[in-house]
CSV table of C-alpha atoms in Angstrom, one decimal:
chain,number,residue,atom,x,y,z
A,21,MET,CA,-32.8,-47.2,8.0
A,22,PRO,CA,-33.4,-46.7,4.3
A,23,ALA,CA,-36.0,-49.0,2.7
A,24,LYS,CA,-34.1,-49.0,-0.6
A,25,PRO,CA,-31.7,-52.0,-0.9
A,26,ILE,CA,-27.9,-52.0,-0.7
A,27,LEU,CA,-26.3,-54.1,-3.4
A,28,VAL,CA,-23.4,-56.4,-2.5
A,29,VAL,CA,-21.4,-57.7,-5.5
A,30,ASP,CA,-18.7,-60.3,-5.0
A,31,ASP,CA,-17.7,-63.6,-6.7
A,32,SER,CA,-17.1,-65.1,-3.3
A,33,GLU,CA,-20.2,-66.5,-1.8
A,34,SER,CA,-18.8,-66.4,1.7
A,35,VAL,CA,-17.9,-62.7,1.4
A,36,ARG,CA,-21.4,-61.9,0.1
A,37,GLU,CA,-23.1,-63.8,2.9
A,38,ALA,CA,-20.8,-62.2,5.6
A,39,ILE,CA,-21.4,-58.6,4.4
A,40,SER,CA,-25.2,-59.3,3.9
A,41,LYS,CA,-25.6,-60.6,7.5
A,42,ILE,CA,-23.7,-57.6,9.0
A,43,LEU,CA,-26.0,-55.2,7.1
A,44,GLN,CA,-29.2,-57.1,7.7
A,45,LYS,CA,-28.7,-57.2,11.4
A,46,GLN,CA,-28.6,-53.4,11.4
A,47,GLY,CA,-31.9,-53.3,9.6
A,48,TYR,CA,-30.6,-52.6,6.0
A,49,SER,CA,-32.3,-54.3,3.1
A,50,VAL,CA,-29.7,-56.2,1.0
A,51,MET,CA,-29.5,-57.6,-2.5
A,52,THR,CA,-26.6,-59.7,-3.8
A,53,ALA,CA,-24.9,-60.5,-7.1
A,54,SER,CA,-22.2,-63.0,-7.9
A,55,ASP,CA,-20.6,-61.0,-10.7
A,56,GLY,CA,-20.6,-57.6,-12.3
A,57,GLU,CA,-23.0,-58.5,-15.1
A,58,GLU,CA,-25.6,-59.6,-12.6
A,59,GLY,CA,-25.0,-56.5,-10.5
A,60,ILE,CA,-25.6,-54.2,-13.6
A,61,ASN,CA,-28.9,-56.0,-14.3
A,62,LEU,CA,-30.0,-55.4,-10.7
A,63,LEU,CA,-29.0,-51.7,-10.9
A,64,GLN,CA,-31.0,-51.2,-14.1
A,65,LYS,CA,-34.1,-52.9,-12.6
A,66,TYR,CA,-34.1,-51.5,-9.0
A,67,ASP,CA,-33.6,-48.1,-7.3
A,68,ILE,CA,-30.4,-48.9,-5.4
A,69,PRO,CA,-28.6,-46.1,-3.5
A,70,LEU,CA,-25.4,-47.9,-2.5
A,71,VAL,CA,-23.2,-50.7,-4.0
A,72,LEU,CA,-20.5,-52.6,-2.2
A,73,THR,CA,-18.5,-54.4,-4.9
A,74,ASP,CA,-15.3,-56.5,-5.2
A,75,LEU,CA,-12.7,-54.8,-7.3
A,76,LYS,CA,-11.3,-57.9,-9.0
A,77,MET,CA,-13.9,-60.1,-10.6
A,78,PRO,CA,-14.1,-62.1,-13.9
A,79,LYS,CA,-16.0,-60.6,-16.9
A,80,VAL,CA,-17.1,-57.2,-15.5
A,81,ASP,CA,-14.8,-56.0,-12.6
A,82,GLY,CA,-15.5,-53.4,-9.9
A,83,ALA,CA,-14.0,-50.5,-11.9
A,84,GLU,CA,-16.3,-51.2,-14.9
A,85,LEU,CA,-19.3,-51.7,-12.6
A,86,LEU,CA,-18.6,-48.3,-11.0
A,87,LYS,CA,-18.6,-46.6,-14.4
A,88,VAL,CA,-21.9,-48.2,-15.4
A,89,ALA,CA,-23.5,-47.4,-12.0
A,90,LYS,CA,-22.6,-43.7,-12.3
A,91,THR,CA,-24.1,-43.8,-15.8
A,92,ILE,CA,-27.3,-45.2,-14.5
A,93,SER,CA,-27.5,-42.7,-11.7
A,94,PRO,CA,-24.7,-40.2,-10.7
A,95,ASP,CA,-26.1,-40.2,-7.1
A,96,ILE,CA,-25.3,-43.9,-6.5
A,97,GLU,CA,-22.5,-44.4,-4.0
A,98,VAL,CA,-20.0,-47.2,-4.6
A,99,ILE,CA,-17.7,-48.7,-2.0
A,100,LEU,CA,-14.9,-51.0,-3.4
A,101,ILE,CA,-13.8,-54.2,-1.6
A,102,THR,CA,-10.1,-54.9,-2.3
A,103,GLY,CA,-7.7,-57.7,-1.5
A,104,TYR,CA,-4.1,-57.4,-0.7
A,105,GLY,CA,-2.1,-55.9,-3.6
A,106,THR,CA,-5.0,-54.1,-5.1
A,107,VAL,CA,-5.1,-51.0,-2.8
A,108,GLU,CA,-3.2,-48.8,-5.3
A,109,VAL,CA,-5.6,-49.8,-8.0
A,110,ALA,CA,-8.6,-49.0,-5.7
A,111,VAL,CA,-7.2,-45.5,-4.9
A,112,GLU,CA,-6.9,-44.9,-8.7
A,113,VAL,CA,-10.5,-46.1,-9.2
A,114,MET,CA,-11.7,-43.8,-6.5
A,115,LYS,CA,-10.8,-40.9,-8.8
A,116,GLU,CA,-13.6,-42.2,-11.1
A,117,GLY,CA,-16.2,-41.5,-8.3
A,118,ALA,CA,-16.1,-44.3,-5.8
A,119,PHE,CA,-16.9,-43.2,-2.3
A,120,ASP,CA,-14.3,-45.3,-0.5
A,121,PHE,CA,-12.7,-48.8,-0.3
A,122,ILE,CA,-12.5,-51.6,2.2
A,123,GLN,CA,-9.6,-54.1,2.5
A,124,LYS,CA,-10.2,-57.8,2.9
A,125,PRO,CA,-10.7,-59.5,5.3
A,126,VAL,CA,-13.7,-57.3,6.0
A,127,ASP,CA,-14.8,-56.5,9.6
A,128,LYS,CA,-18.1,-55.4,10.9
A,129,THR,CA,-17.1,-52.0,12.3
A,130,THR,CA,-15.4,-50.8,9.1
A,131,ILE,CA,-18.3,-51.9,6.9
A,132,LEU,CA,-21.0,-50.2,9.0
A,133,ASN,CA,-18.9,-47.0,9.3
A,134,ARG,CA,-18.3,-46.8,5.5
A,135,VAL,CA,-21.9,-47.6,4.7
A,136,ARG,CA,-23.3,-45.1,7.2
A,137,ASN,CA,-20.9,-42.3,6.0
A,138,ALA,CA,-21.7,-43.1,2.3
A,139,LEU,CA,-25.5,-42.9,2.9
A,140,GLU,CA,-25.2,-39.7,5.0
A,141,LYS,CA,-23.1,-38.1,2.3
A,142,GLN,CA,-25.6,-39.1,-0.4
A,143,SER,CA,-28.6,-37.9,1.7
A,144,LEU,CA,-26.9,-34.5,2.2
A,145,ARG,CA,-26.1,-34.2,-1.5
A,146,LEU,CA,-29.7,-35.1,-2.5
A,147,GLU,CA,-31.1,-32.7,0.0
A,148,ASN,CA,-28.8,-29.9,-1.3
A,149,LYS,CA,-29.9,-30.7,-4.8
A,150,TRP,CA,-33.6,-30.5,-3.8
A,151,LEU,CA,-33.0,-27.2,-2.0
A,152,HIS,CA,-31.3,-25.8,-5.1
A,153,GLU,CA,-34.2,-26.8,-7.2
A,154,GLN,CA,-36.6,-25.2,-4.7
A,155,LEU,CA,-34.6,-22.0,-4.8
A,156,LYS,CA,-34.8,-22.0,-8.6
A,157,THR,CA,-38.6,-22.4,-8.6
A,158,ILE,CA,-38.9,-19.2,-6.5
A,159,GLN,CA,-36.6,-16.9,-8.5
A,160,GLY,CA,-39.6,-15.2,-10.0
A,161,SER,CA,-40.3,-13.6,-6.6
A,162,GLY,CA,-37.0,-11.7,-6.7
A,163,ASN,CA,-35.0,-12.3,-3.5
A,164,ILE,CA,-38.0,-13.5,-1.5
A,165,ILE,CA,-37.0,-17.0,-0.3
A,166,GLY,CA,-39.7,-19.2,1.1
A,167,LYS,CA,-42.1,-22.1,0.4
A,168,SER,CA,-44.2,-21.9,3.6
A,169,ALA,CA,-47.9,-21.1,3.4
A,170,ALA,CA,-47.3,-17.8,5.2
A,171,MET,CA,-44.6,-16.6,2.7
A,172,ARG,CA,-46.6,-17.9,-0.3
A,173,LYS,CA,-49.4,-15.6,0.9
A,174,VAL,CA,-47.0,-12.7,1.1
A,175,MET,CA,-45.6,-13.5,-2.4
A,176,ASP,CA,-49.2,-13.7,-3.8
A,177,LEU,CA,-50.0,-10.3,-2.3
A,178,VAL,CA,-46.8,-8.8,-3.7
A,179,GLY,CA,-47.8,-9.9,-7.1
A,180,GLN,CA,-51.3,-8.5,-6.7
A,181,VAL,CA,-50.3,-5.0,-5.5
A,182,ALA,CA,-47.1,-4.5,-7.6
A,183,SER,CA,-49.0,-3.2,-10.6
A,184,SER,CA,-51.1,-0.7,-8.6
A,185,SER,CA,-50.0,2.8,-7.5
A,186,ALA,CA,-51.4,2.4,-3.9
A,187,THR,CA,-49.2,3.2,-0.9
A,188,ILE,CA,-48.2,0.1,1.0
A,189,LEU,CA,-47.3,-0.4,4.7
A,190,ILE,CA,-45.1,-3.4,5.4
A,191,THR,CA,-45.2,-4.6,9.0
A,192,GLY,CA,-43.2,-7.2,10.9
A,193,GLU,CA,-40.5,-7.7,13.5
A,194,SER,CA,-37.0,-6.3,13.0
A,195,GLY,CA,-35.0,-8.5,10.6
A,196,VAL,CA,-37.9,-10.3,8.8
A,197,GLY,CA,-37.0,-8.8,5.4
A,198,LYS,CA,-39.2,-5.8,4.9
A,199,GLU,CA,-36.8,-4.1,2.5
A,200,VAL,CA,-36.6,-7.3,0.4
A,201,ILE,CA,-40.4,-7.3,0.0
A,202,ALA,CA,-40.4,-3.6,-0.9
A,203,GLN,CA,-37.7,-4.2,-3.6
A,204,ALA,CA,-39.7,-7.1,-4.9
A,205,ILE,CA,-42.8,-4.9,-5.3
A,206,HIS,CA,-40.7,-2.3,-7.1
A,207,GLU,CA,-39.1,-4.9,-9.4
A,208,GLN,CA,-42.5,-6.3,-10.4
A,209,SER,CA,-44.1,-2.9,-10.9
A,210,SER,CA,-44.1,-0.6,-14.0
A,211,ARG,CA,-41.6,1.6,-12.2
A,212,ARG,CA,-38.9,-1.2,-12.1
A,213,GLY,CA,-36.6,0.7,-14.5
A,214,LYS,CA,-36.7,3.8,-12.3
A,215,PRO,CA,-34.9,4.4,-8.9
A,216,PHE,CA,-35.6,2.5,-5.8
A,217,ILE,CA,-34.6,4.9,-3.0
A,218,LYS,CA,-34.4,3.9,0.7
A,219,VAL,CA,-34.6,6.2,3.7
A,220,SER,CA,-33.9,4.8,7.1
A,221,CYS,CA,-36.0,7.1,9.2
A,222,ALA,CA,-34.7,5.7,12.5
A,223,ALA,CA,-31.0,6.3,11.6
A,224,LEU,CA,-31.4,10.1,10.9
A,225,PRO,CA,-31.7,12.8,13.6
A,226,GLU,CA,-35.0,14.7,13.6
A,227,THR,CA,-33.3,17.8,12.3
A,228,LEU,CA,-31.8,16.1,9.3
A,229,LEU,CA,-34.7,13.8,8.2
A,230,GLU,CA,-36.8,16.7,6.8
A,231,ALA,CA,-33.8,17.9,4.7
A,232,GLU,CA,-33.0,14.3,3.6
A,233,LEU,CA,-36.6,13.7,2.4
A,234,PHE,CA,-37.4,17.1,0.8
A,235,GLY,CA,-34.0,18.6,0.0
A,236,TYR,CA,-32.9,22.1,0.7
A,237,GLU,CA,-31.7,25.4,-0.9
A,238,ARG,CA,-28.4,27.0,-0.3
A,239,GLY,CA,-28.5,28.9,3.0
A,240,ALA,CA,-31.6,27.1,4.3
A,241,PHE,CA,-29.7,26.3,7.5
A,242,THR,CA,-26.2,26.5,8.9
A,243,GLY,CA,-23.9,24.3,6.8
A,244,ALA,CA,-26.2,24.3,3.7
A,245,ILE,CA,-23.5,25.7,1.4
A,246,ALA,CA,-25.1,24.4,-1.7
A,247,ARG,CA,-28.6,23.3,-3.0
A,248,ARG,CA,-29.4,19.6,-2.6
A,249,GLU,CA,-32.1,17.5,-4.0
A,250,GLY,CA,-34.1,15.4,-1.5
A,251,ARG,CA,-35.0,11.7,-1.7
A,252,PHE,CA,-38.5,12.5,-3.2
A,253,GLU,CA,-36.8,14.2,-6.1
A,254,LEU,CA,-34.1,11.4,-6.5
A,255,ALA,CA,-36.9,8.8,-6.5
A,256,HIS,CA,-38.9,10.6,-9.3
A,257,GLY,CA,-40.7,8.0,-11.4
A,258,GLY,CA,-39.7,5.2,-9.0
A,259,THR,CA,-40.3,4.0,-5.5
A,260,LEU,CA,-39.4,5.6,-2.2
A,261,PHE,CA,-39.0,3.2,0.7
A,262,LEU,CA,-39.5,4.7,4.1
A,263,ASP,CA,-38.0,2.2,6.6
A,264,GLU,CA,-39.1,2.5,10.3
A,265,VAL,CA,-41.6,5.1,9.4
A,266,GLY,CA,-43.0,5.1,13.0
A,267,ASP,CA,-39.9,7.0,14.1
A,268,ILE,CA,-40.8,10.1,12.0
A,269,ASN,CA,-41.3,13.3,14.1
A,270,PRO,CA,-44.6,15.2,14.1
A,271,ALA,CA,-43.3,18.1,11.9
A,272,VAL,CA,-42.1,15.8,9.2
A,273,GLN,CA,-45.3,13.7,9.5
A,274,VAL,CA,-47.3,16.8,8.4
A,275,LYS,CA,-45.1,17.3,5.3
A,276,LEU,CA,-45.2,13.7,4.4
A,277,LEU,CA,-49.0,13.7,4.7
A,278,ARG,CA,-49.2,16.6,2.3
A,279,VAL,CA,-47.1,14.7,-0.3
A,280,LEU,CA,-49.3,11.7,0.0
A,281,GLN,CA,-52.5,13.7,-0.3
A,282,ASN,CA,-51.5,16.2,-3.0
A,283,GLY,CA,-48.2,15.0,-4.4
A,284,GLU,CA,-46.6,18.4,-3.6
A,285,PHE,CA,-43.6,19.6,-1.5
A,286,GLU,CA,-41.0,22.3,-1.2
A,287,ARG,CA,-37.3,22.2,-0.4
A,288,LEU,CA,-36.2,23.6,2.9
A,289,GLY,CA,-35.6,27.3,2.5
A,290,GLY,CA,-37.3,27.4,-1.0
A,291,GLY,CA,-40.6,28.6,-2.2
A,292,LYS,CA,-40.9,26.5,-5.4
A,293,THR,CA,-43.5,23.7,-5.3
A,294,PHE,CA,-42.4,20.4,-6.7
A,295,ARG,CA,-44.6,17.5,-7.9
A,296,ALA,CA,-43.7,14.1,-6.6
A,297,ASP,CA,-44.2,11.2,-9.1
A,298,VAL,CA,-43.2,8.6,-6.5
A,299,ARG,CA,-44.7,5.4,-5.2
A,300,VAL,CA,-44.3,5.3,-1.4
A,301,ILE,CA,-43.7,2.0,0.5
A,302,ALA,CA,-43.3,2.3,4.2
A,303,ALA,CA,-42.3,-0.2,6.8
A,304,THR,CA,-42.4,-0.5,10.6
A,305,ASN,CA,-41.7,-3.0,13.3
A,306,ILE,CA,-43.9,-1.2,15.8
A,307,PRO,CA,-47.8,-1.4,16.0
A,308,LEU,CA,-48.6,2.0,14.4
A,309,LYS,CA,-52.2,1.8,15.4
A,310,GLN,CA,-51.1,1.8,19.1
A,311,ALA,CA,-48.8,4.8,18.3
A,312,VAL,CA,-51.9,6.6,16.9
A,313,GLU,CA,-53.9,5.8,20.0
A,314,HIS,CA,-51.0,7.2,22.2
A,315,LYS,CA,-50.9,10.4,20.0
A,316,LYS,CA,-47.4,9.6,18.8
A,317,PHE,CA,-48.4,9.1,15.2
A,318,ARG,CA,-50.9,11.0,13.1
A,319,GLU,CA,-54.1,9.0,12.4
A,320,ASP,CA,-54.7,10.6,9.0
A,321,LEU,CA,-51.1,9.7,8.0
A,322,TYR,CA,-51.5,6.2,9.3
A,323,TYR,CA,-54.5,5.6,7.0
A,324,ARG,CA,-52.7,7.2,4.1
A,325,LEU,CA,-49.8,4.8,4.5
A,326,ASN,CA,-51.8,1.8,5.3
A,327,VAL,CA,-53.9,1.6,2.1
A,328,ILE,CA,-52.5,-2.0,1.7
A,329,ASN,CA,-50.9,-3.8,4.5
A,330,ILE,CA,-48.4,-6.7,4.0
A,331,HIS,CA,-47.4,-8.4,7.2
A,332,ILE,CA,-44.3,-10.5,7.2
A,333,PRO,CA,-44.3,-13.4,9.7
A,334,PRO,CA,-41.3,-13.9,12.0
A,335,LEU,CA,-38.9,-16.6,10.9
A,336,ARG,CA,-39.8,-18.9,13.8
A,337,ASP,CA,-43.4,-19.1,12.4
A,338,ARG,CA,-42.3,-20.0,8.8
A,339,GLY,CA,-41.3,-23.6,9.4
A,340,ASP,CA,-38.2,-25.7,8.9
A,341,ASP,CA,-38.3,-25.7,5.1
A,342,ASP,CA,-38.0,-21.9,4.9
A,343,ILE,CA,-35.1,-21.9,7.4
A,344,GLU,CA,-33.2,-24.5,5.3
A,345,LEU,CA,-33.9,-22.7,2.0
A,346,LEU,CA,-32.7,-19.4,3.5
A,347,ALA,CA,-29.6,-21.1,5.1
A,348,HIS,CA,-28.6,-22.7,1.7
A,349,HIS,CA,-29.3,-19.4,-0.1
A,350,PHE,CA,-26.9,-17.6,2.2
A,351,LEU,CA,-24.4,-20.4,2.1
A,352,SER,CA,-24.2,-20.2,-1.6
A,353,LEU,CA,-24.1,-16.4,-1.5
A,354,TYR,CA,-21.3,-16.1,1.0
A,355,GLY,CA,-19.4,-19.1,-0.3
A,356,LYS,CA,-19.1,-17.2,-3.6
A,357,LYS,CA,-18.2,-13.9,-2.0
A,358,ASN,CA,-15.5,-15.5,0.1
A,359,ASN,CA,-14.3,-17.9,-2.6
A,360,LYS,CA,-14.9,-20.9,-0.4
A,361,GLN,CA,-16.4,-24.3,-1.4
A,362,VAL,CA,-18.8,-25.3,1.3
A,363,SER,CA,-21.2,-28.1,0.2
A,364,GLY,CA,-23.8,-27.9,2.9
A,365,PHE,CA,-24.6,-28.4,6.6
A,366,ALA,CA,-23.7,-31.4,8.8
A,367,LYS,CA,-26.7,-33.0,10.5
A,368,GLU,CA,-26.1,-31.5,14.0
A,369,ALA,CA,-25.6,-28.0,12.6
A,370,ARG,CA,-28.8,-28.4,10.5
A,371,GLU,CA,-30.8,-29.4,13.5
A,372,VAL,CA,-29.6,-26.4,15.6
A,373,LEU,CA,-30.5,-24.0,12.8
A,374,LYS,CA,-34.0,-25.5,12.7
A,375,LYS,CA,-34.6,-25.6,16.4
A,376,TYR,CA,-33.3,-22.1,17.3
A,377,ARG,CA,-36.0,-19.4,17.6
A,378,TRP,CA,-34.2,-16.7,15.6
A,379,PRO,CA,-35.2,-13.6,17.6
A,380,GLY,CA,-33.3,-11.5,15.0
A,381,ASN,CA,-35.2,-13.3,12.2
A,382,VAL,CA,-33.7,-13.6,8.7
A,383,ARG,CA,-31.0,-11.0,9.4
A,384,GLU,CA,-29.7,-13.0,12.3
A,385,LEU,CA,-29.7,-16.2,10.2
A,386,GLU,CA,-27.9,-14.4,7.4
A,387,ASN,CA,-25.2,-13.1,9.8
A,388,THR,CA,-24.8,-16.5,11.4
A,389,ILE,CA,-24.3,-18.3,8.0
A,390,GLU,CA,-21.9,-15.6,6.8
A,391,ARG,CA,-19.8,-16.0,10.0
A,392,ALA,CA,-19.9,-19.8,9.6
A,393,VAL,CA,-18.7,-19.7,6.0
A,394,VAL,CA,-15.8,-17.4,6.9
A,395,LEU,CA,-14.7,-19.4,9.9
A,396,THR,CA,-15.2,-23.0,8.8
A,397,ARG,CA,-12.3,-25.2,8.0
A,398,SER,CA,-14.5,-28.0,6.7
A,399,GLU,CA,-16.3,-28.8,3.5
A,400,GLN,CA,-19.6,-28.6,5.5
A,401,ILE,CA,-20.8,-26.2,8.1
A,402,THR,CA,-20.5,-28.1,11.4
A,403,ILE,CA,-22.0,-27.4,14.8
A,404,ASP,CA,-18.6,-25.9,15.8
A,405,ASP,CA,-19.1,-23.2,13.2
A,406,ILE,CA,-22.4,-22.1,14.8
A,407,PRO,CA,-22.1,-19.4,17.5
A,408,GLU,CA,-21.9,-20.9,21.0
A,409,GLU,CA,-24.9,-18.8,22.3
A,410,ILE,CA,-27.1,-20.2,19.6
A,411,VAL,CA,-26.1,-23.8,20.3
A,412,ALA,CA,-26.5,-23.2,24.0
A,413,ALA,CA,-30.0,-21.7,23.6
A,414,VAL,CA,-31.1,-24.8,21.7
A,415,LYS,CA,-29.6,-27.2,24.2
A,416,GLU,CA,-31.2,-25.3,27.1
A,417,SER,CA,-34.6,-25.0,25.5
A,418,PRO,CA,-37.3,-26.8,27.5
A,419,VAL,CA,-39.7,-28.8,25.3
A,420,ILE,CA,-43.5,-28.4,25.1
A,421,SER,CA,-45.5,-31.1,23.4
A,422,VAL,CA,-48.6,-30.1,21.5
A,423,GLY,CA,-50.2,-33.2,20.1
A,424,GLU,CA,-47.6,-34.6,17.6
A,425,ARG,CA,-45.6,-31.4,17.5
A,426,ILE,CA,-42.7,-30.5,19.7
A,427,LEU,CA,-42.1,-26.9,20.5
A,428,ASN,CA,-38.6,-25.8,21.7
A,429,ILE,CA,-38.7,-22.7,24.0
A,430,PRO,CA,-35.4,-20.9,24.7
A,431,ILE,CA,-35.0,-20.2,28.4
A,432,GLY,CA,-35.5,-16.5,29.2
A,433,LYS,CA,-35.8,-15.5,25.6
A,434,ILE,CA,-39.6,-15.5,25.1
A,435,PRO,CA,-42.3,-13.8,27.3
A,436,LEU,CA,-45.0,-16.0,28.7
A,437,LYS,CA,-47.6,-14.4,26.5
A,438,GLU,CA,-45.6,-15.4,23.4
A,439,ILE,CA,-45.3,-19.0,24.6
A,440,GLU,CA,-49.1,-19.1,25.2
A,441,ARG,CA,-49.6,-17.8,21.7
A,442,MET,CA,-47.4,-20.5,20.2
A,443,VAL,CA,-49.2,-23.3,22.0
A,444,MET,CA,-52.6,-21.9,21.1
A,445,GLU,CA,-51.7,-21.5,17.4
A,446,GLU,CA,-50.3,-25.0,17.2
A,447,THR,CA,-53.4,-26.4,18.9
A,448,LEU,CA,-55.7,-24.6,16.4
A,449,LYS,CA,-53.7,-26.0,13.5
A,450,GLN,CA,-54.0,-29.5,14.8
A,451,SER,CA,-57.8,-29.0,15.4
A,452,LYS,CA,-58.1,-27.6,11.9
A,453,GLY,CA,-59.3,-24.2,13.2
A,454,ASP,CA,-62.1,-25.7,15.3
A,455,LYS,CA,-62.1,-23.5,18.4
A,456,ASN,CA,-64.4,-25.9,20.4
A,457,ILE,CA,-62.0,-28.8,20.0
A,458,ALA,CA,-59.0,-26.5,20.6
A,459,SER,CA,-60.6,-25.2,23.9
A,460,LYS,CA,-61.0,-28.8,25.1
A,461,LEU,CA,-57.4,-29.7,24.3
A,462,LEU,CA,-56.1,-26.6,26.1
A,463,GLY,CA,-58.5,-26.8,29.0
A,464,ILE,CA,-59.8,-23.2,28.5
A,465,SER,CA,-63.1,-21.7,27.3
A,466,THR,CA,-63.8,-20.8,23.7
A,467,ARG,CA,-64.3,-17.2,24.9
A,468,THR,CA,-60.7,-17.1,26.1
A,469,ILE,CA,-59.5,-18.3,22.7
A,470,TYR,CA,-61.5,-15.6,20.9
A,471,ARG,CA,-60.2,-13.0,23.4
A,472,ARG,CA,-56.6,-14.0,22.8
A,473,LEU,CA,-57.1,-13.9,19.0
A,474,ASP,CA,-58.6,-10.5,19.2
A,475,GLU,CA,-55.7,-9.2,21.3
A,476,GLU,CA,-53.2,-10.6,18.7
A,477,GLU,CA,-55.1,-8.9,15.8
A,478,ASP,CA,-55.0,-5.6,17.7
A,479,GLY,CA,-51.3,-6.0,18.2
A,480,LEU,CA,-50.7,-6.5,14.4
A,481,ASP,CA,-52.6,-3.4,13.3
């Protein structure tokens, strides 16, 4: 229950006492006033979130008290208490911002329901306001949304490398937002007024990728009826973003390496050499170092691409605050796109969003919020607007307790190695990085912890 007091204003002592007892028995803190003037004095003196006030009182009535309360703080909720014959007046006064009204004689169930609903609405509104303020504070990072330590580290690195001309390799699982990071780097660089060109290497057949990157002359191959500029030419002076660079075939890897080494290339079927004034940012969701070891990716090209590495953590490792910030960002975005007024998330829906593991990362969260906005018939996103498979995954998740932290593990969704990693990381956090303490808590040797950490680092390279 909130520590801040609820103010009860009524010129009837018996009504004040009755309402006060009902609220106090439920753990609420209560202050009382016998008239509107006394109520205003208390509102000016104390931080009061909710007022229950009689509508008809001498001197300052409930309608006037409502106006003054909203002037003191627009976030104060006001519930009117009305007698027989004043219901129509109460309805009119509600247009001035009252939350609801209660008819006399008052009863326990009605009072508690109205109070609970008013405080929940207020809490949601204040949370939304806070989230909007948080979103405003991070607008300088382009479309990068996040306040977690992991994302702050990414944002800091983006700011550091943007002004350089170094090639960058962005790594991370599918859907974490690698393109958003690449765009942020471009927008903060000296090339921001020039083109940002994306090539999805995985989406193009091997035979077309070379032509797409370097262009071709007329007659270079069957169907080449006219000369066409490649993406390196289109990105001149700007940035070329190579998404899923690990899928590039060996022949194109050789040509790409030449561009990165010498800044030179030729169109297919042509002899003229072009100079490439392009900053290359590549991205992959596979461990390229392992691809090098398995002879599937050129080692020299890997080192040319990986001058600076930016690793984006999966959404599940970014914490509840980032999930809420992203959810509200997408809610606002798709609310505007679909011309719908959706104020926020109901409590149950919010909890599901925070507890779900998001294997598809930010992309899956975005798609989930877009769907919810389109389908909802409420002013808030409710649990009914969340896909059934997500709700079911959260409800079926077994719980693992690590110290004070509870980890929800979706059944059949995460390999055992990943669960072990989660538990070990959380234990290290709680032991402030002390591997000796962590090993005792986990019942394993410090050697095992070092080995697991080494394995994880190898997997990220």
